[in-house]
GROMACS .gro file of C-alpha atoms in nm:
model
  155
    1ASP     CA    1  -0.417 -12.881  -4.597
    2THR     CA    2  -0.597 -13.058  -4.863
    3LEU     CA    3  -0.935 -12.935  -4.734
    4PRO     CA    4  -1.045 -12.648  -4.906
    5GLU     CA    5  -1.082 -12.311  -4.699
    6SER     CA    6  -1.455 -12.322  -4.736
    7ARG     CA    7  -1.506 -12.640  -4.613
    8ARG     CA    8  -1.282 -12.618  -4.284
    9LYS     CA    9  -1.477 -12.584  -3.942
   10PRO     CA   10  -1.353 -12.473  -3.598
   11PHE     CA   11  -1.248 -12.708  -3.357
   12ALA     CA   12  -1.491 -12.838  -3.141
   13TRP     CA   13  -1.454 -13.088  -2.869
   14ARG     CA   14  -1.770 -13.294  -2.960
   15ALA     CA   15  -1.653 -13.318  -3.293
   16ALA     CA   16  -1.331 -13.480  -3.174
   17ASN     CA   17  -1.457 -13.821  -3.102
   18PRO     CA   18  -1.231 -14.090  -3.125
   19LEU     CA   19  -1.508 -14.336  -3.286
   20ALA     CA   20  -1.629 -14.123  -3.529
   21PHE     CA   21  -1.450 -14.307  -3.803
   22VAL     CA   22  -1.739 -14.581  -3.775
   23THR     CA   23  -1.972 -14.320  -3.919
   24LEU     CA   24  -1.744 -14.341  -4.223
   25PHE     CA   25  -1.887 -14.716  -4.273
   26ARG     CA   26  -2.236 -14.560  -4.331
   27ARG     CA   27  -2.137 -14.368  -4.615
   28GLY     CA   28  -2.143 -14.595  -4.860
   29ALA     CA   29  -2.003 -14.927  -5.016
   30LYS     CA   30  -1.688 -14.745  -5.145
   31LEU     CA   31  -1.618 -14.586  -4.859
   32ARG     CA   32  -1.676 -14.896  -4.647
   33ARG     CA   33  -1.422 -15.076  -4.845
   34LEU     CA   34  -1.148 -14.788  -4.822
   35CYS     CA   35  -1.220 -14.792  -4.478
   36LEU     CA   36  -1.180 -15.154  -4.419
   37PHE     CA   37  -0.844 -15.155  -4.623
   38SER     CA   38  -0.724 -14.880  -4.375
   39VAL     CA   39  -0.798 -15.080  -4.081
   40LEU     CA   40  -0.639 -15.396  -4.209
   41SER     CA   41  -0.317 -15.197  -4.328
   42SER     CA   42  -0.283 -15.073  -3.936
   43LEU     CA   43  -0.247 -15.447  -3.858
   44GLU     CA   44   0.129 -15.407  -3.937
   45ARG     CA   45   0.191 -15.088  -3.777
   46ASN     CA   46   0.051 -15.240  -3.442
   47ASN     CA   47   0.230 -15.551  -3.493
   48ARG     CA   48   0.596 -15.398  -3.471
   49SER     CA   49   0.561 -15.289  -3.091
   50LEU     CA   50   0.408 -15.661  -3.013
   51GLN     CA   51   0.678 -15.857  -3.244
   52SER     CA   52   0.929 -15.712  -3.015
   53ILE     CA   53   0.819 -15.848  -2.686
   54TYR     CA   54   0.743 -16.173  -2.867
   55GLN     CA   55   1.067 -16.229  -2.972
   56MET     CA   56   1.214 -16.162  -2.611
   57GLN     CA   57   0.950 -16.357  -2.420
   58ILE     CA   58   0.860 -16.661  -2.648
   59LEU     CA   59   1.147 -16.704  -2.852
   60GLY     CA   60   1.437 -16.608  -2.613
   61TRP     CA   61   1.579 -16.355  -2.824
   62GLY     CA   62   1.819 -16.109  -2.702
   63ILE     CA   63   1.942 -15.767  -2.796
   64LEU     CA   64   2.202 -15.915  -3.060
   65GLU     CA   65   1.936 -16.124  -3.225
   66ARG     CA   66   1.664 -15.847  -3.232
   67GLY     CA   67   1.926 -15.609  -3.390
   68ARG     CA   68   1.986 -15.903  -3.653
   69PHE     CA   69   1.631 -15.940  -3.746
   70THR     CA   70   1.570 -15.558  -3.773
   71SER     CA   71   1.851 -15.499  -3.982
   72ALA     CA   72   1.768 -15.824  -4.217
   73SER     CA   73   1.403 -15.658  -4.212
   74ALA     CA   74   1.503 -15.319  -4.320
   75LEU     CA   75   1.720 -15.498  -4.623
   76LEU     CA   76   1.427 -15.709  -4.721
   77SER     CA   77   1.175 -15.415  -4.726
   78LEU     CA   78   1.410 -15.222  -4.985
   79PRO     CA   79   1.300 -15.429  -5.292
   80GLY     CA   80   0.974 -15.357  -5.189
   81PHE     CA   81   0.996 -14.980  -5.163
   82ALA     CA   82   1.191 -15.003  -5.502
   83ALA     CA   83   0.919 -15.195  -5.680
   84SER     CA   84   0.639 -14.992  -5.552
   85PRO     CA   85   0.576 -14.737  -5.807
   86ALA     CA   86   0.620 -15.026  -6.095
   87LEU     CA   87   0.355 -15.243  -5.868
   88ILE     CA   88   0.119 -14.945  -5.871
   89VAL     CA   89   0.161 -14.915  -6.256
   90ALA     CA   90   0.124 -15.277  -6.340
   91LEU     CA   91  -0.164 -15.372  -6.126
   92GLY     CA   92  -0.339 -15.043  -6.063
   93LEU     CA   93  -0.408 -14.877  -5.724
   94ARG     CA   94  -0.693 -15.145  -5.608
   95HIS     CA   95  -0.504 -15.436  -5.690
   96THR     CA   96  -0.198 -15.296  -5.513
   97VAL     CA   97  -0.378 -15.205  -5.217
   98ARG     CA   98  -0.533 -15.577  -5.222
   99LEU     CA   99  -0.224 -15.726  -5.258
  100SER     CA  100  -0.053 -15.528  -5.008
  101VAL     CA  101  -0.332 -15.575  -4.744
  102ALA     CA  102  -0.297 -15.987  -4.813
  103SER     CA  103   0.055 -15.970  -4.765
  104THR     CA  104  -0.015 -15.755  -4.420
  105VAL     CA  105  -0.244 -16.028  -4.294
  106LEU     CA  106  -0.034 -16.298  -4.406
  107GLN     CA  107   0.265 -16.151  -4.234
  108SER     CA  108   0.073 -16.088  -3.913
  109LEU     CA  109  -0.049 -16.435  -3.935
  110CYS     CA  110   0.344 -16.561  -3.980
  111ASN     CA  111   0.444 -16.362  -3.681
  112GLY     CA  112   0.145 -16.496  -3.466
  113PHE     CA  113   0.216 -16.878  -3.506
  114ALA     CA  114   0.598 -16.846  -3.503
  115THR     CA  115   0.764 -17.094  -3.309
  116GLN     CA  116   1.121 -17.082  -3.405
  117SER     CA  117   1.352 -16.798  -3.505
  118TRP     CA  118   1.317 -16.885  -3.902
  119HIS     CA  119   0.976 -16.848  -3.888
  120MET     CA  120   1.017 -16.450  -3.796
  121TYR     CA  121   1.243 -16.426  -4.077
  122LEU     CA  122   1.004 -16.595  -4.309
  123ALA     CA  123   0.741 -16.344  -4.182
  124ALA     CA  124   0.970 -16.060  -4.263
  125LEU     CA  125   1.015 -16.194  -4.638
  126VAL     CA  126   0.636 -16.240  -4.675
  127GLY     CA  127   0.593 -15.878  -4.546
  128VAL     CA  128   0.781 -15.727  -4.849
  129GLY     CA  129   0.457 -15.708  -5.017
  130THR     CA  130   0.332 -15.461  -4.781
  131MET     CA  131   0.578 -15.219  -4.877
  132ALA     CA  132   0.346 -15.067  -5.147
  133LYS     CA  133   0.050 -15.017  -4.913
  134ASP     CA  134   0.117 -14.676  -4.790
  135GLY     CA  135   0.137 -14.492  -5.134
  136ALA     CA  136  -0.129 -14.712  -5.308
  137LEU     CA  137  -0.375 -14.656  -5.034
  138THR     CA  138  -0.310 -14.288  -5.012
  139ALA     CA  139  -0.340 -14.254  -5.369
  140LEU     CA  140  -0.675 -14.465  -5.368
  141VAL     CA  141  -0.836 -14.250  -5.084
  142SER     CA  142  -0.740 -13.914  -5.299
  143GLU     CA  143  -0.876 -14.099  -5.611
  144GLU     CA  144  -1.206 -14.230  -5.457
  145GLY     CA  145  -1.260 -14.068  -5.152
  146ARG     CA  146  -1.276 -13.698  -5.268
  147PRO     CA  147  -1.579 -13.749  -5.495
  148SER     CA  148  -1.747 -13.877  -5.167
  149GLY     CA  149  -1.661 -13.602  -4.968
  150LEU     CA  150  -1.383 -13.768  -4.785
  151SER     CA  151  -1.062 -13.552  -4.710
  152LEU     CA  152  -0.720 -13.725  -4.711
  153GLY     CA  153  -0.662 -13.685  -4.335
  154GLU     CA  154  -1.005 -13.839  -4.267
  155LEU     CA  155  -0.960 -14.185  -4.326
   0.00000   0.00000   0.00000
């Protein structure tokens, strides 16, 4: 656990409100930015399940084409993962998170407006920049959130 023993509280159903994260937006500008980055970065995670349905229903892809796309997407993501540490060092945490979130938003837009198969592959290529997001966002929350009383798992 990242939270010190002295700050831990016993579980209470009242504290398990699924909308409690909204209160983080009121804690200050820094936490508001962190929350906004976190919400925007979740677009990509939620987009993957819809992407498969879109590919089947709108583009008419079968299992073979979806398998090819998944393999191509995985191969395209490798350079993004490999470049993540160098990107974080070169740009810094804030700019890496901004670049990754912008890449996520652009990828989501490309997916949403895809009308041909090659559009989906283009969106996967645009999404290479999203690979540094998770590590950079976690480090940014650790670095900037702790002085404000935000534990790593809270965001």
